[in-house]
Amino acid sequence: MKEINLTVNNQPYRLSVPPRRTLLEVIREDLGLTGTKEGCGLGECGACTVLMDGQAINSCLVLAAEADGKQITTVEGLASGDKLHPIQQAFVDHGGLQCGFCTPGMIMSAKALLDKNPTPTEEEIKQGITGNLCRCTGYTKIIESIKAAAENMGGK
Amino acid sequence: MAELSVIGQRVPRVDAWEKVTGQAKYAADYSLPDMLWCKLLRSPYPHARILNIDTSKAKKLPGVRGIVTGKDFGGWSWGWMPATRDETPLAVDKVRYMAEAVAGVAAVDEDTAEQAAGLIKVEYEELPGVFDPEEAMKDGAPKVHDYVKNNISVEYHWNFGDVDKAFAESHIVREDRFRTARATHGYLEPPAILAYYDPTGYITVWASKQSPYFHYRHLAACFKVPLSRVRVIQPFIGGGFGGTKNDSLAGDFCAVLLSKMTGRPVKYIESMEEELATSRRRHSVIVYSKMGVTKDGLLKAIQHRVVADGGGYTAIGPLSMYLNGFMTTLPYKLPHFKFDAYRVFTNNPIGAAMRGHGVTHTRFAAEIQMEMLAEELGIDPVEMRMRNAIDNPKPGEIYETINKVTLKTCGLKQAIKEAVEDPLWRDRDKLPKKEGAISWGTGISGSSYSGGARQMGHQACAAIIRLCEDGTVNLITGATDCGQGSDTVLCMIAAEELGIKLDDVAIKRVDTAYTPVDPGSYGSRVTILAGQATQKAAREVKKQLLETAAANWQVKPEDIEIRLGEVFVKSDPEKKMPFIRLARIACYSGTGAVIMGTGYSSYGIEHLDLTNGIGNGGCSYSFTAHTARVGVDMETGQITTTDFTIASDCGRLLSPVQAEGQIEGGAIQGLGQALYEDFIMDRGKTLNPTFLDYKMPHALDVPNIKLIDIVTDDPFGPFGAKETSEGSIVSAPPAVVSAIHDATGIWFKELPVTPEKVVKALKEKK
Ligand code: FES
Ligand code: FES
């Protein structure tokens, strides 16, 4: 067991975790934040994407111990009260989701992208979400949603 | 049609908020106190007799609470038809495909369960396997099941018209062999279940099922409890696309039985690797296609002999094979048609349903072969299609195919016209043909798919609408939204019919204890059938409300109109009140007035002869014309798809954002099948059971998609709606393959068209 301290959605946590526990397991099972999804568990689908110190990472590949001292943001940390984050709102308005299973990870990848590059080209958007699979939408409306979010956030 | 207020509006999904905030709960997100975890032990052989299972070591592992093997299910088996009940929850005497489940363990945590599963010792006697369906049909091939001859799990032989005569009269006849890939659904949510068998004999499960009522029947039958004591509570579903999530799985049965044995809730989540290695995937089908045409390119006859790899069990195979054939008489006029279908048992994973079910294979073959014939005849591919396309029947008239499929509307010609007027096709010769190593090409295809699928037996589809005293309503259906957006569409239909705002309609997930029985989501049936049921339920509520208002104002019910939450007298608009007030009056009048409406669908209940392929497999049919532009790297064989233009007659789009998303998603899933997706098998073993190696399209692979709506108003669909997405998954592969031919001069007849195949074919061509 290892003692770790981490901040998730601005809440500090102190946990003692077995050495092989992943950050995804900590988020979903220990903290009960089930918005972050497990698709493949192998770093191949992006459903488990969260931000760690602002970087989009596959939380299924990161050991909880590696998150010691880090700032984590999950999909639950985006909206303020009833007000959706502009990226979430754009996904709602532009049909950027269907089954919704890829959506939390997709939105976190979009956030990491727009935080770094507020005015991405279409190609850069595609690059930004290339680690996130979506089987339902064919991506078209996801790309449109991210474009609209960038515009609404004043990127253009 | 009267002016519409809600239908046709670009509204967000009703579940969008929950999904973007991470609040939507999927099966794996549910937990109960004291819950155990289940893991399965799977077979390392594709075909082997089980001689003995020794669980003693596993039982002793601290934390293990229960172990089940095939025998514990008391010989119960299930299947799609009484004659095909060939599958048991866990393998009993023998395993028939690699990774078939043989035992289940419940333990205090997932790791312990997994470790315990590894401690179970199974003694196998390996049997010779058979992995190719054509080999499996031969005399002397290893037998997968003893109850059939030559491993033939399903066969159909249909003969409409006189193909021999038609071929003899044809100007050219071609014969080609086509093959479709071993493709799978590729949803991101692996199957999961949380099960509780409570001591009083009730089973409650939260399971990722797109046909929750199939599961409810399976559990009732397997555990011998009344249906009224089986409660399948439906979480959000992370994608379905048919097959696996329509059916019940080993993990489901084990979780329930282990819960019964231990008295504790049991949770099972399949790993993606297990899912990809065992999913009830699309059949891989060999199509021997023979097609004859006149000098002018008119279709005379098609003869298809199809051989499908059925894998170890029958599952939904009888329907798959029917679907391989019955729509071959669409979307072109076809006077003679012969169909011989064989679904063959092999020691591969089970072949089953997937979006575009059945038609993907035979339409791919027919579409490509028709273009090959056009090429031989020197007829333009568009002209070839226009000459053969079925005309749109005049209102009130019906077009009937030779196998008695009936169309009330057909927008194919219009779709082709508009697709080829689009710059992608119109200006294709103005675009570069060659740039460095890249050769560019443009292709076209046509397709049709049925909506409102029917099947023999339980076709029930109902809706209940309950009015609340504050003017909002609850919509209760047994229909499943597994991501396609049907909850939104059904709410829109209810709002439109009642004259209220979309926000005032609430819908919840299926719960078999409360919602009406329904076959679930497949065959594009929900919008059409549950949509009609919803329409009827809403009309019943409205009727009661109009009577109340009429009594209140001393006018006739037909003089009153309700629109967007306002109730008024048509001839005297001064007489009006908000809907909420009318609701209150209605709910409070008399003693305990309960305003409810019920409705059930009545479309498509005429006789269907599945075995002989006669009649309608659906209520209405979509039509699609699809153009594609690809660039082929003539050195590496890499293919880039830059553009799709898809003109679809999906009837009226009730919820355009949702419908577009369906068409786009179907087309990209089809692109995957055209270029990337295939399970690589080695003697029954799946060599690529991961998303890294089973390649689905990523964001960078997708073309620009332009959609064109062809609106026909089909009388057999609520507000004239038809299906969406199955047409575009069927049209994508032939459009892409036609474009590849334009770029390379080569016809590819086997999917997917991988770079290796391209390089090899280019070498051979030289
Ligand atoms: S679950 Fe982490 S990448 Fe798939
Ligand atoms: S919305 Fe279903 S996987 Fe993306």
PDB file of C-alpha atoms and ligand atoms in Angstrom, chain A residues 96-103 106 133-139 142, chain B residues 19 26 186-189 237-239 241 482-483, ligand 2:
ATOM      1  CA  GLY A  96     -21.496  15.602 -30.737  1.00  0.00           C
ATOM      2  CA  LEU A  97     -22.643  12.500 -28.878  1.00  0.00           C
ATOM      3  CA  GLN A  98     -24.841   9.496 -29.310  1.00  0.00           C
ATOM      4  CA  CYS A  99     -24.387   6.623 -26.874  1.00  0.00           C
ATOM      5  CA  GLY A 100     -22.224   8.952 -24.808  1.00  0.00           C
ATOM      6  CA  PHE A 101     -19.652   6.383 -23.780  1.00  0.00           C
ATOM      7  CA  CYS A 102     -16.770   8.109 -25.543  1.00  0.00           C
ATOM      8  CA  THR A 103     -18.108  11.535 -24.621  1.00  0.00           C
ATOM      9  CA  MET A 106     -13.653  13.076 -25.912  1.00  0.00           C
ATOM     10  CA  LEU A 133     -12.371   6.348 -30.588  1.00  0.00           C
ATOM     11  CA  CYS A 134     -16.032   7.006 -31.217  1.00  0.00           C
ATOM     12  CA  ARG A 135     -18.047   4.266 -32.845  1.00  0.00           C
ATOM     13  CA  CYS A 136     -21.385   6.048 -33.044  1.00  0.00           C
ATOM     14  CA  THR A 137     -20.984   9.462 -34.588  1.00  0.00           C
ATOM     15  CA  GLY A 138     -18.459   8.972 -37.358  1.00  0.00           C
ATOM     16  CA  TYR A 139     -16.721  11.980 -35.717  1.00  0.00           C
ATOM     17  CA  ILE A 142     -17.784  15.845 -32.723  1.00  0.00           C
TER      18      ILE A 142
ATOM     19  CA  LYS B  19     -24.035  12.328 -21.011  1.00  0.00           C
ATOM     20  CA  TYR B  26     -23.924   2.636 -17.695  1.00  0.00           C
ATOM     21  CA  GLY B 186     -16.804  -2.038 -31.965  1.00  0.00           C
ATOM     22  CA  TYR B 187     -18.866  -0.225 -29.343  1.00  0.00           C
ATOM     23  CA  LEU B 188     -16.655   1.225 -26.643  1.00  0.00           C
ATOM     24  CA  GLU B 189     -18.672  -0.122 -23.747  1.00  0.00           C
ATOM     25  CA  ILE B 237     -26.034   1.652 -23.238  1.00  0.00           C
ATOM     26  CA  GLY B 238     -22.630   2.458 -24.669  1.00  0.00           C
ATOM     27  CA  GLY B 239     -23.492   1.516 -28.233  1.00  0.00           C
ATOM     28  CA  PHE B 241     -25.272  -2.134 -33.329  1.00  0.00           C
ATOM     29  CA  CYS B 482     -28.694   2.407 -27.131  1.00  0.00           C
ATOM     30  CA  GLY B 483     -27.320   5.660 -28.440  1.00  0.00           C
TER      31      GLY B 483
HETATM   32  S1  FES C   2     -21.050   8.427 -28.921  1.00  0.00           S
HETATM   33 FE1  FES C   2     -20.966   6.262 -28.779  1.00  0.00          FE
HETATM   34  S2  FES C   2     -18.859   5.920 -28.913  1.00  0.00           S
HETATM   35 FE2  FES C   2     -18.981   8.019 -29.256  1.00  0.00          FE
END
